[in-house]
mmCIF file of C-alpha atoms in Angstrom:
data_model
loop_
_atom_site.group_PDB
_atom_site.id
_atom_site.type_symbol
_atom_site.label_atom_id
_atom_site.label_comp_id
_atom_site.label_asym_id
_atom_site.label_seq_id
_atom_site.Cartn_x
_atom_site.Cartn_y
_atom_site.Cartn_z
ATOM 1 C CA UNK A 1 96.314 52.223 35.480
ATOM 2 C CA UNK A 2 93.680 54.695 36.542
ATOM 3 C CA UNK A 3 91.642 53.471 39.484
ATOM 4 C CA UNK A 4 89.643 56.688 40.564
ATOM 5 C CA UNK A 5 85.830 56.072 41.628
ATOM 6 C CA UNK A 6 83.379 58.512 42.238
ATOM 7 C CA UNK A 7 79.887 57.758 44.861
ATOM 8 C CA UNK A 8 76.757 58.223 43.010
ATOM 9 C CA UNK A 9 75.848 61.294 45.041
ATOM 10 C CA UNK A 10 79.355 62.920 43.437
ATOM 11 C CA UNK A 11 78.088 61.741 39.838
ATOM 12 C CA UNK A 12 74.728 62.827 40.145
ATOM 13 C CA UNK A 13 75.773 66.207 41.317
ATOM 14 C CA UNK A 14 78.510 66.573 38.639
ATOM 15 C CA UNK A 15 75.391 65.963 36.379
ATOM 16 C CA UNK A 16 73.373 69.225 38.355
ATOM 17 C CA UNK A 17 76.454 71.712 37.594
ATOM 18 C CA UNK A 18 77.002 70.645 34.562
ATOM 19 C CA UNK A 19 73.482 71.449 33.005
ATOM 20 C CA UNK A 20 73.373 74.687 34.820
ATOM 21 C CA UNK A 21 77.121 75.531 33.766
ATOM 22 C CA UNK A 22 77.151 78.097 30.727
ATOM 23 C CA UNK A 23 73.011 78.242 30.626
ATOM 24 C CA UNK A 24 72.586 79.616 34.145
ATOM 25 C CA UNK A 25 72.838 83.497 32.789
ATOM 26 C CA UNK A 26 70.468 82.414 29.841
ATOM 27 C CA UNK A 27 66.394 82.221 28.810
ATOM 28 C CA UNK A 28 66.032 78.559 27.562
ATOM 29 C CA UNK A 29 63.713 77.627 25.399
ATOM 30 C CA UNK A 30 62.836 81.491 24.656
ATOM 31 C CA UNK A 31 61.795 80.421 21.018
ATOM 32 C CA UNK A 32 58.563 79.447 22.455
ATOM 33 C CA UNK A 33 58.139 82.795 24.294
ATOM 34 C CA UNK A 34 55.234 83.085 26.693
ATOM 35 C CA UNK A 35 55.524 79.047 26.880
ATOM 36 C CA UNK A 36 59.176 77.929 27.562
ATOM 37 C CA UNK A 37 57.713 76.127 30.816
ATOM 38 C CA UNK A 38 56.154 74.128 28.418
ATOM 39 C CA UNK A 39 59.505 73.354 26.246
ATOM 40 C CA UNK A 40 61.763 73.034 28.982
ATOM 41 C CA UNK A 41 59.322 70.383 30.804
ATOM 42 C CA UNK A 42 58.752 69.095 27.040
ATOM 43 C CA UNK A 43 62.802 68.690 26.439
ATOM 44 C CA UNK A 44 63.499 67.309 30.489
ATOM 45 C CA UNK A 45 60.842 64.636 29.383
ATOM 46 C CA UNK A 46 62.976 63.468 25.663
ATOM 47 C CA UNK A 47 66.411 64.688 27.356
ATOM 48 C CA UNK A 48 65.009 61.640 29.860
ATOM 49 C CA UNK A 49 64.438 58.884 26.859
ATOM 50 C CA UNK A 50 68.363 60.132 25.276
ATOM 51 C CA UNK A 51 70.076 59.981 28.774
ATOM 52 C CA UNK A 52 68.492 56.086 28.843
ATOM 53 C CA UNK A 53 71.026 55.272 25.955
ATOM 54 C CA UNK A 54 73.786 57.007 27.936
ATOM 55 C CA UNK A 55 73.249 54.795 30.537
ATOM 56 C CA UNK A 56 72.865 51.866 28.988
ATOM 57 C CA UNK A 57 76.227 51.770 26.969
ATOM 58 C CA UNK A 58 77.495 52.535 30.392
ATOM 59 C CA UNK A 59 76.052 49.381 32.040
ATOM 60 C CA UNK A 60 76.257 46.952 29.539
ATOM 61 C CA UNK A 61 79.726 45.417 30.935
ATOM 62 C CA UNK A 62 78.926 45.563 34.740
ATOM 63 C CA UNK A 63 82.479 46.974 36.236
ATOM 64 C CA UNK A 64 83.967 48.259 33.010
ATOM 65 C CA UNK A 65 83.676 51.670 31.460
ATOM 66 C CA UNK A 66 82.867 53.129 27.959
ATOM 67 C CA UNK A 67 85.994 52.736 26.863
ATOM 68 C CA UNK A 68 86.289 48.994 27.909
ATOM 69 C CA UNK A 69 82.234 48.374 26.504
ATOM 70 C CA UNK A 70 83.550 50.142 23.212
ATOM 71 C CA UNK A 71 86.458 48.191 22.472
ATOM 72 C CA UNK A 72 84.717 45.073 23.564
ATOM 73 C CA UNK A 73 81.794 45.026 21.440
ATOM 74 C CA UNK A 74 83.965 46.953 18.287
ATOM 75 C CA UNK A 75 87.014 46.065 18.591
ATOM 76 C CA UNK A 76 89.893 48.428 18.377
ATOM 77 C CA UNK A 77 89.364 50.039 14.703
ATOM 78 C CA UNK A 78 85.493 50.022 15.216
ATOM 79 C CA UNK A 79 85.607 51.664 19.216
ATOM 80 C CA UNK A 80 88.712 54.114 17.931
ATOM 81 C CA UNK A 81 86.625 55.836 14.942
ATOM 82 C CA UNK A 82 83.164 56.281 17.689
ATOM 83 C CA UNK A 83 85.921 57.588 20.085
ATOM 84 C CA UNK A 84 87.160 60.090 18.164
ATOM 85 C CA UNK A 85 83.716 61.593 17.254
ATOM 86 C CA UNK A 86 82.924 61.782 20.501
ATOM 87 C CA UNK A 87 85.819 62.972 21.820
ATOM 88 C CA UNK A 88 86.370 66.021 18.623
ATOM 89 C CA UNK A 89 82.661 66.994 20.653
ATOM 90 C CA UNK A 90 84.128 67.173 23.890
ATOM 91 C CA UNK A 91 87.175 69.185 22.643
ATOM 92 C CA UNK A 92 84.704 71.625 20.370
ATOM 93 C CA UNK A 93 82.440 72.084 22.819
ATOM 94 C CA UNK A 94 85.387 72.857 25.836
ATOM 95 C CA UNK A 95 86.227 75.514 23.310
ATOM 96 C CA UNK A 96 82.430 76.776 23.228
ATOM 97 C CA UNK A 97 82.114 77.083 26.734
ATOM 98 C CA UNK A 98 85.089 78.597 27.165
ATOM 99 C CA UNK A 99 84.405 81.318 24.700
ATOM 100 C CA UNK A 100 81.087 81.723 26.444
ATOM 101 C CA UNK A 101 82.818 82.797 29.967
ATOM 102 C CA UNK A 102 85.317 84.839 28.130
ATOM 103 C CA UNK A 103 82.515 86.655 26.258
ATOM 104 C CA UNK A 104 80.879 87.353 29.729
ATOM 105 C CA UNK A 105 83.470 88.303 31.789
ATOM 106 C CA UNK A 106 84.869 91.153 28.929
ATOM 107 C CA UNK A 107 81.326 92.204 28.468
ATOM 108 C CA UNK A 108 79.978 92.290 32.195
ATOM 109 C CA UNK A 109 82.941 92.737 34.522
ATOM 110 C CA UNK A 110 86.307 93.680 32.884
ATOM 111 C CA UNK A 111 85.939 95.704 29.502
ATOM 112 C CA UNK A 112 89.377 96.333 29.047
ATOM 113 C CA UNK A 113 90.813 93.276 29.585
ATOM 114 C CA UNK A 114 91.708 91.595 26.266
ATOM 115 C CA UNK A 115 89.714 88.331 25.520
ATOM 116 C CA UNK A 116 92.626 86.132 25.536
ATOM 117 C CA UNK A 117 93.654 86.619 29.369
ATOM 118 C CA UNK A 118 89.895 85.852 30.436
ATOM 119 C CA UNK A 119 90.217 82.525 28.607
ATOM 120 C CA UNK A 120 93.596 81.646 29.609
ATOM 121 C CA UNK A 121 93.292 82.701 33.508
ATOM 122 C CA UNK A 122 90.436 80.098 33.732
ATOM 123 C CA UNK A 123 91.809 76.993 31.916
ATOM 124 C CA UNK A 124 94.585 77.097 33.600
ATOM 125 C CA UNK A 125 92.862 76.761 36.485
ATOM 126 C CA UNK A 126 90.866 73.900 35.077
ATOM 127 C CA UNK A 127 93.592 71.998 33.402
ATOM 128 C CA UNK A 128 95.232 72.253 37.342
ATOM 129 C CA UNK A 129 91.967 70.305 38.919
ATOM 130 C CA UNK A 130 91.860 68.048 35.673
ATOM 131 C CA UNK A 131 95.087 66.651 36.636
ATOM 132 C CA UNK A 132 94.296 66.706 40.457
ATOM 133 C CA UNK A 133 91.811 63.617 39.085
ATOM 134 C CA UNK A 134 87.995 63.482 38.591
ATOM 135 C CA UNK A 135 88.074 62.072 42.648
ATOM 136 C CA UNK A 136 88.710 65.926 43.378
ATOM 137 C CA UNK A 137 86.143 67.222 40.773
ATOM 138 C CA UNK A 138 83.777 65.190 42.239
ATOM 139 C CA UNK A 139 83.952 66.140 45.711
ATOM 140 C CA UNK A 140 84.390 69.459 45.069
ATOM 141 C CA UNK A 141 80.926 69.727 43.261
ATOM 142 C CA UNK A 142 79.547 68.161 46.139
ATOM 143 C CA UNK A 143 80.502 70.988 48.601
ATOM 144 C CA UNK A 144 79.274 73.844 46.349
ATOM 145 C CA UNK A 145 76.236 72.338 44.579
ATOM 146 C CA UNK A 146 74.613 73.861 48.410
ATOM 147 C CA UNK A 147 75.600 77.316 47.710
ATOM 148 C CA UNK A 148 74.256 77.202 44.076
ATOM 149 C CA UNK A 149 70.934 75.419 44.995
ATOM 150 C CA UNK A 150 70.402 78.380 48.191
ATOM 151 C CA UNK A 151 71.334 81.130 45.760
ATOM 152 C CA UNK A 152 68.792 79.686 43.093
ATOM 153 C CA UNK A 153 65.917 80.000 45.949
ATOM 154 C CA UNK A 154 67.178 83.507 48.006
ATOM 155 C CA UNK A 155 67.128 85.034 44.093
ATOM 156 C CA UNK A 156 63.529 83.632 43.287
ATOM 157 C CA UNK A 157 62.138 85.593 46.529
ATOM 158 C CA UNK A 158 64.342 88.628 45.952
ATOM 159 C CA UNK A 159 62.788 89.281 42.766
ATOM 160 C CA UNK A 160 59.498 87.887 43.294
ATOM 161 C CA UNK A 161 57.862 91.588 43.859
ATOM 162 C CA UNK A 162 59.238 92.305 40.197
ATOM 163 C CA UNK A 163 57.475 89.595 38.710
ATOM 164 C CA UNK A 164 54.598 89.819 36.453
ATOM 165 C CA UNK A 165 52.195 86.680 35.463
ATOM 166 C CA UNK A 166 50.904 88.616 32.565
ATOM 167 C CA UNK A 167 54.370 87.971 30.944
ATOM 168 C CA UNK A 168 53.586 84.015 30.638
ATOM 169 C CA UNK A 169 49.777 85.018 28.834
ATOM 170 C CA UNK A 170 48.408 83.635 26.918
ATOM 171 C CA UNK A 171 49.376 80.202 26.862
ATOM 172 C CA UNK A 172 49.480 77.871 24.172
ATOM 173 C CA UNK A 173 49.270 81.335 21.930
ATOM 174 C CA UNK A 174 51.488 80.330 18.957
ATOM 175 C CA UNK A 175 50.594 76.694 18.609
ATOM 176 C CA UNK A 176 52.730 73.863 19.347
ATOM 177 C CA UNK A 177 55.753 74.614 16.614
ATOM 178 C CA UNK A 178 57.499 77.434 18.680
ATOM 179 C CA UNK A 179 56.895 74.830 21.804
ATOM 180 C CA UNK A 180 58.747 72.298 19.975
ATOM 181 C CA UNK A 181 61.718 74.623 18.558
ATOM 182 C CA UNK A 182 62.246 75.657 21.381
ATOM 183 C CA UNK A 183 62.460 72.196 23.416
ATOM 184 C CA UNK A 184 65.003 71.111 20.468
ATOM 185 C CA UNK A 185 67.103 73.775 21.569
ATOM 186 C CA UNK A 186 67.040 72.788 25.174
ATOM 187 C CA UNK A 187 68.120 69.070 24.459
ATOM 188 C CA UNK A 188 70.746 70.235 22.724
ATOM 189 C CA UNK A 189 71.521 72.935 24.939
ATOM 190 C CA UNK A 190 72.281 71.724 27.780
ATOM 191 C CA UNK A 191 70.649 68.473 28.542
ATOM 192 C CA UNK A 192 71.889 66.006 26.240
ATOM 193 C CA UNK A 193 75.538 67.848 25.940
ATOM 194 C CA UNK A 194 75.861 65.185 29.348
ATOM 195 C CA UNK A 195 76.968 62.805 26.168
ATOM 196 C CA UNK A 196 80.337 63.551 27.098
ATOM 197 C CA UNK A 197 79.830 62.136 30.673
ATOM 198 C CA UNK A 198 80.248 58.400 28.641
ATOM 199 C CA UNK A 199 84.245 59.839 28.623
ATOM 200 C CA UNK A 200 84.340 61.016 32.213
ATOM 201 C CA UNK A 201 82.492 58.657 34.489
ATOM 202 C CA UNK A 202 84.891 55.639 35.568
ATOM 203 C CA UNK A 203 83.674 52.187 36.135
ATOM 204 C CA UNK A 204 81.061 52.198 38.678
ATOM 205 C CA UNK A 205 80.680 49.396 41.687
ATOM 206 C CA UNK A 206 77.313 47.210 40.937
ATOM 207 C CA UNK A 207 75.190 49.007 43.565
ATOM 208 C CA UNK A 208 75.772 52.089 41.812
ATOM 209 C CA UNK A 209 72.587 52.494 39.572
ATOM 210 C CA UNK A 210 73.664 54.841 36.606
ATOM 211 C CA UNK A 211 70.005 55.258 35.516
ATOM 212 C CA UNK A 212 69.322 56.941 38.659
ATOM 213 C CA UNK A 213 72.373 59.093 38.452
ATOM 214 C CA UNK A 214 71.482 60.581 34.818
ATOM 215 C CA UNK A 215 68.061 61.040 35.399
ATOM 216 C CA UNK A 216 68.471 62.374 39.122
ATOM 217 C CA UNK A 217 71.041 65.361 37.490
ATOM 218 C CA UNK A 218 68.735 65.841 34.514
ATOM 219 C CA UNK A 219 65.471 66.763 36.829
ATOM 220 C CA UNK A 220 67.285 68.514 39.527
ATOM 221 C CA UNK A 221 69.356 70.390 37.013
ATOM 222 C CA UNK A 222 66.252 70.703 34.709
ATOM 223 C CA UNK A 223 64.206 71.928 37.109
ATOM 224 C CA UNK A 224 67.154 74.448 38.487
ATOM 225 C CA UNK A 225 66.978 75.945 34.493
ATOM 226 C CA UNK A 226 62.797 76.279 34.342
ATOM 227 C CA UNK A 227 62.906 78.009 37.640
ATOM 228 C CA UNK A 228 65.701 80.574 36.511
ATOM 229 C CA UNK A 229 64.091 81.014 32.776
ATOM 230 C CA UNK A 230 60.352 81.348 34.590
ATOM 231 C CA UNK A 231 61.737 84.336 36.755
ATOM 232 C CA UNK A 232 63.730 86.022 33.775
ATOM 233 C CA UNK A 233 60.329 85.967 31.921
ATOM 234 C CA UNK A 234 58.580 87.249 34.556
ATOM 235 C CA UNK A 235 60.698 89.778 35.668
ATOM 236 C CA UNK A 236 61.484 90.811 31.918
ATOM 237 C CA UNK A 237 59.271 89.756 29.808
ATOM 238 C CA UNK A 238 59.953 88.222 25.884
ATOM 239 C CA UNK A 239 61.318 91.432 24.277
ATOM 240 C CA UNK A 240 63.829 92.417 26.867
ATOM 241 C CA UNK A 241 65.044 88.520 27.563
ATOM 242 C CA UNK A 242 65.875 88.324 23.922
ATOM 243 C CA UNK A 243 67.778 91.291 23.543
ATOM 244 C CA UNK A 244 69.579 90.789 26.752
ATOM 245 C CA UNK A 245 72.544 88.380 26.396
ATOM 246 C CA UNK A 246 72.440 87.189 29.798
ATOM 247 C CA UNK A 247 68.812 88.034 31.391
ATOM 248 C CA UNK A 248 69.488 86.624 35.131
ATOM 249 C CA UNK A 249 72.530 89.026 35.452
ATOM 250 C CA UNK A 250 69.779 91.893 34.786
ATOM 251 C CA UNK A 251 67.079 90.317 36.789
ATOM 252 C CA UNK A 252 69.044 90.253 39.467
ATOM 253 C CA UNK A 253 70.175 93.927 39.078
ATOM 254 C CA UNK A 254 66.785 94.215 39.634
ATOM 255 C CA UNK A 255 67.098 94.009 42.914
ATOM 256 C CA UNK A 256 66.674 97.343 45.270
ATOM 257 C CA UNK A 257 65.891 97.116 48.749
ATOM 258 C CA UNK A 258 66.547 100.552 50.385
ATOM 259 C CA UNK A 259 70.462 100.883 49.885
ATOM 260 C CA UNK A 260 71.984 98.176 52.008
ATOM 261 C CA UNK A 261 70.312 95.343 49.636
ATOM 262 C CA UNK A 262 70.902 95.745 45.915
ATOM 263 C CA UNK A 263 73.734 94.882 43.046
ATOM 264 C CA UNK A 264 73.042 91.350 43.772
ATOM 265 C CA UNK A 265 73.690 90.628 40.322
ATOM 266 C CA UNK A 266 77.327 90.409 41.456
ATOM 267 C CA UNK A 267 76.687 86.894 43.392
ATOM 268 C CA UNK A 268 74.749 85.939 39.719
ATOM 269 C CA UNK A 269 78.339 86.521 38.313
ATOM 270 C CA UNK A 270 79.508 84.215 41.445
ATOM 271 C CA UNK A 271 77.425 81.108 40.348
ATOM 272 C CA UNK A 272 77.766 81.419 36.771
ATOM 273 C CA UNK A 273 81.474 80.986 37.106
ATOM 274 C CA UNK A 274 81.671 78.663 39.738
ATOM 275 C CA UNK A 275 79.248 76.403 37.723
ATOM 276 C CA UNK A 276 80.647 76.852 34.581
ATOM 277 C CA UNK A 277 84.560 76.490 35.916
ATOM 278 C CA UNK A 278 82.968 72.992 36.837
ATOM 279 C CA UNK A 279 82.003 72.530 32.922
ATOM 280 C CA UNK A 280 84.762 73.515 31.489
ATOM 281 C CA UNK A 281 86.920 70.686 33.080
ATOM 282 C CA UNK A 282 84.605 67.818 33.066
ATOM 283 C CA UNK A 283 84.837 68.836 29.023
ATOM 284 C CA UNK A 284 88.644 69.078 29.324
ATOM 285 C CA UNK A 285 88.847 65.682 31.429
ATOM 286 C CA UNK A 286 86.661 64.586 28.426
ATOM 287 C CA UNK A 287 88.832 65.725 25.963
ATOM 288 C CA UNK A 288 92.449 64.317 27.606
ATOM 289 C CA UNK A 289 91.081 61.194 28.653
ATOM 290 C CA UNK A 290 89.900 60.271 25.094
ATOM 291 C CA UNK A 291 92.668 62.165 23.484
ATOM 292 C CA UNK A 292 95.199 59.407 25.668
ATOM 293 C CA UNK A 293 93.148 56.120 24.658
ATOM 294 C CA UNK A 294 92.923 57.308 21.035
ATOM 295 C CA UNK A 295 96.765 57.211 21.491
ATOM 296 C CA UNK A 296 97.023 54.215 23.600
ATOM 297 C CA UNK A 297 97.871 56.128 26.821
ATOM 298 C CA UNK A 298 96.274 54.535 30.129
ATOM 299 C CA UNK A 299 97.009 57.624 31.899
ATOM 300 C CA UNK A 300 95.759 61.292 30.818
ATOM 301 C CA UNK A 301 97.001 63.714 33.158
ATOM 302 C CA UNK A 302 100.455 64.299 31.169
ATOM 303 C CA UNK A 303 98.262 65.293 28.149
ATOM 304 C CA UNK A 304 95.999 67.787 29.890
ATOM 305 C CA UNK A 305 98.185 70.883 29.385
ATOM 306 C CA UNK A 306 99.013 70.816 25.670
ATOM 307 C CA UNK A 307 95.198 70.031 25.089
ATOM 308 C CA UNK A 308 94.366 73.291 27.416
ATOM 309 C CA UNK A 309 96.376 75.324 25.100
ATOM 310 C CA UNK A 310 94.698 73.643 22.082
ATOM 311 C CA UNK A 311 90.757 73.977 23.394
ATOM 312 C CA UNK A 312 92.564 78.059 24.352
ATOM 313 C CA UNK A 313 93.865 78.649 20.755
ATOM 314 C CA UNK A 314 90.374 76.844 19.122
ATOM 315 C CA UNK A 315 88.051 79.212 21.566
ATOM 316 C CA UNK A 316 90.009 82.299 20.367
ATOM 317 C CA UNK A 317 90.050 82.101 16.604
ATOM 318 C CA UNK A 318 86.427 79.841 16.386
ATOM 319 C CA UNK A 319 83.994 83.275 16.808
ATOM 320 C CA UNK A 320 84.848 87.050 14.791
ATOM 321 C CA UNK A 321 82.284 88.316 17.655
ATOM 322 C CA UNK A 322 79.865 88.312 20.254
ATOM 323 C CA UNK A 323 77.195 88.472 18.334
ATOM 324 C CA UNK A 324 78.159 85.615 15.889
ATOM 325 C CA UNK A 325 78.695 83.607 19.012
ATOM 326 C CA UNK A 326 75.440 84.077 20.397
ATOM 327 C CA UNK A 327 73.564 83.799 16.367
ATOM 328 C CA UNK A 328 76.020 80.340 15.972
ATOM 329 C CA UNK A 329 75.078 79.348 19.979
ATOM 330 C CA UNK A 330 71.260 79.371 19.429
ATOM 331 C CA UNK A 331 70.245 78.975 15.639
ATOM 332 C CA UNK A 332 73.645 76.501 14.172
ATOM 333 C CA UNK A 333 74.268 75.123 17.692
ATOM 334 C CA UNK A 334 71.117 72.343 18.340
ATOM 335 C CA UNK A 335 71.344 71.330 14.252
ATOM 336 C CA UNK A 336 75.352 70.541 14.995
ATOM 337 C CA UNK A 337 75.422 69.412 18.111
ATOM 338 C CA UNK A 338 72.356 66.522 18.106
ATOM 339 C CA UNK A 339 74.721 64.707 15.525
ATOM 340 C CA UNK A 340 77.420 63.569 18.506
ATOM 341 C CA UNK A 341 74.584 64.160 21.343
ATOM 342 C CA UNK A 342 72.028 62.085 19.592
ATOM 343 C CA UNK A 343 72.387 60.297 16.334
ATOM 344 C CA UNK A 344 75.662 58.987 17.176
ATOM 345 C CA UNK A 345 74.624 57.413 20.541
ATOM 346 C CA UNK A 346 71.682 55.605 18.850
ATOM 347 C CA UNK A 347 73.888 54.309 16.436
ATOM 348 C CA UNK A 348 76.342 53.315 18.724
ATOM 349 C CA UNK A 349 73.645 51.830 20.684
ATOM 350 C CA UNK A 350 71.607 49.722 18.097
ATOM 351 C CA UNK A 351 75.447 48.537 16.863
ATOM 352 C CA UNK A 352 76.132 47.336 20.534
ATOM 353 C CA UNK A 353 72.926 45.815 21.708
ATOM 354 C CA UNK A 354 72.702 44.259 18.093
ATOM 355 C CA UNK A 355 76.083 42.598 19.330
ATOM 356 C CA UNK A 356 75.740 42.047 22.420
ATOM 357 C CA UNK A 357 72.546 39.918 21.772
ATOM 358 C CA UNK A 358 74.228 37.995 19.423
ATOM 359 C CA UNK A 359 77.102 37.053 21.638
ATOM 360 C CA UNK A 360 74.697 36.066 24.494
ATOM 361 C CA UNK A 361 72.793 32.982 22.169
ATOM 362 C CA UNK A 362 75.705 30.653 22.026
ATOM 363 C CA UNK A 363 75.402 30.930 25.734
ATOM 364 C CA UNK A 364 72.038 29.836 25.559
ATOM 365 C CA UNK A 365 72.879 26.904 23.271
ATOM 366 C CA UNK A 366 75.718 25.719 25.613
#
């Protein structure tokens, strides 16, 4: 029986690297141009109300988990067909983000390395701290969620004598459409991908106030992504952040002081894979651990490795190029992935409170 607990300081940070993870290199909410502030504050604000359901289903049975809470209120057919949608997510979208660091490192840092040793180099290195439990994960965040948080603010001030206001004017130009594309693609991408945390998190002590531990990750981290997106558009401006796949790495090459202080983009590199090595195995951990209770397994760490070399073989053939990738990432991507992040969770949730109501009037009566 797995008895592995987490603090909520652990599970709040977990929340932090996750939403940074793949979108730390990346302009979000760039549909809306001159006024992603707008979207991204505009998506933290819904990515709040969705996060709500999250933790609700995972507080409804005080000391149990999701799996527990599904199989209570469904029984086992009922939980077994919402597990598996939500845990085909968490194996699709290990494969995205996996693809996504493979994509950078070939393109940024090692050109001639074939694709397929990027990708494999990594997850094996994830599927190792999957099975070292989500105790180690979670303590692990905690140590270099510091180093992220100080890079985010040294970079802001390094660049800040690039920066140009005139590249956030006029606001409010295109009307409030372009505002709210570009907030649907920030809910889907990254905020409300935290769906998968209903697969990870264990069962929590009572003091442990899950609200608090979504929303805490989803401003921190929010606000972590408007600061980085702000400074790309300053520094670069709408044309050159939408032709650039990954505008941070170039706002940071930005960076020239004399010759002892430049190629900083290098520690940009640094973060993105720290954060996004952090991703990739809560999505793997995801992925196992559902994979085993599907199959009536209590424990998941056998399973790890042949679902590795699944989410490996998945990533490879999933994307003929870079440039479908990115076209699938941010036009197919939001319209695809609000079907497990949101639709299903509101189902799930109307089903279960629906239920749960329901069994709590014959306690009334008696």
């Amino acid at each position: 029986m797995n008895n592995e607990k987490i603090s909520q300081k652990q599970a709040i940070v977990m929340i932090i690297m996750y939403i940074i993870g793949s979108s730390s290199l990346m302009v979000m909410g760039l549909e809306a141009k001159m006024d992603i502030w707008l979207a991204i504050l505009l998506a933290m604000a819904v990515g709040a109300l969705i996060m709500l359901i999250y933790a609700r289903l995972l507080s409804l049975l005080p000391g149990k988990d999701f799996y527990d809470t599904l199989e209570f209120f469904l029984g086992k057919i009922g939980s077994k067909i919402f597990l598996f949608i939500i845990t085909w997510f968490a194996f699709d979208l290990c494969a995205i983000v996996l693809r996504s660091y493979g994509q950078f490192v070939v393109t940024v840092g090692l050109p001639e390395t074939p694709l397929v040793v990027a990708i494999f180099m990594i997850m094996i290195i994830c599927a190792f701290a999957v099975r070292s439990g989500i105790e180690v994960i979670g303590r692990w965040s905690s140590q270099f969620v510091i180093f992220l948080i100080a890079f985010l603010f040294i970079s802001v001030l390094l660049v800040s004598q690039n920066m140009n206001i005139s590249n956030l004017l006029p606001v409010f130009d295109n009307g409030f459409a372009p505002i709210a594309r570009g907030a649907f693609g920030v809910i889907a991408f990254p905020f409300a991908e935290t769906v998968v945390f209903l697969l990870v998190f264990p069962a929590f002590k009572k003091d442990v106030s899950i609200k608090k531990v979504f929303l805490k990750g989803l401003f921190i981290g929010g606000g972590i992504i408007l600061i980085t997106s702000l400074t790309d558009m300053l520094v670069l401006g709408t044309n050159l952040s939408e032709n650039d796949y990954y505008p941070t790495f170039s706002t940071m090459a930005t960076v020239h002081y004399g010759d002892f202080l430049q190629r900083l983009e290098v520690l940009a590199a640094i973060v993105f894979i720290i954060a996004i090595f952090l991703k990739i195995s809560i999505l793997l951990f995801a992925a196992s651990k559902g994979t085993a209770k599907l199959l009536g397994f209590q424990d998941h760490k056998f399973i790890v490795i042949p679902i590795a070399f699944l989410v490996v073989n998945l990533a490879l053939i999933s994307f003929d190029s870079m440039i479908f990738f990115h076209e699938w990432i941010f036009k197919a991507f939001p319209y695809y992935a609000c079907v497990f992040e949101i639709v299903i969770p509101i189902i799930l949730w109307i089903i279960i409170e629906i239920k749960n109501r329901k069994n709590k009037r014959p306690q009334r009566k008696s």
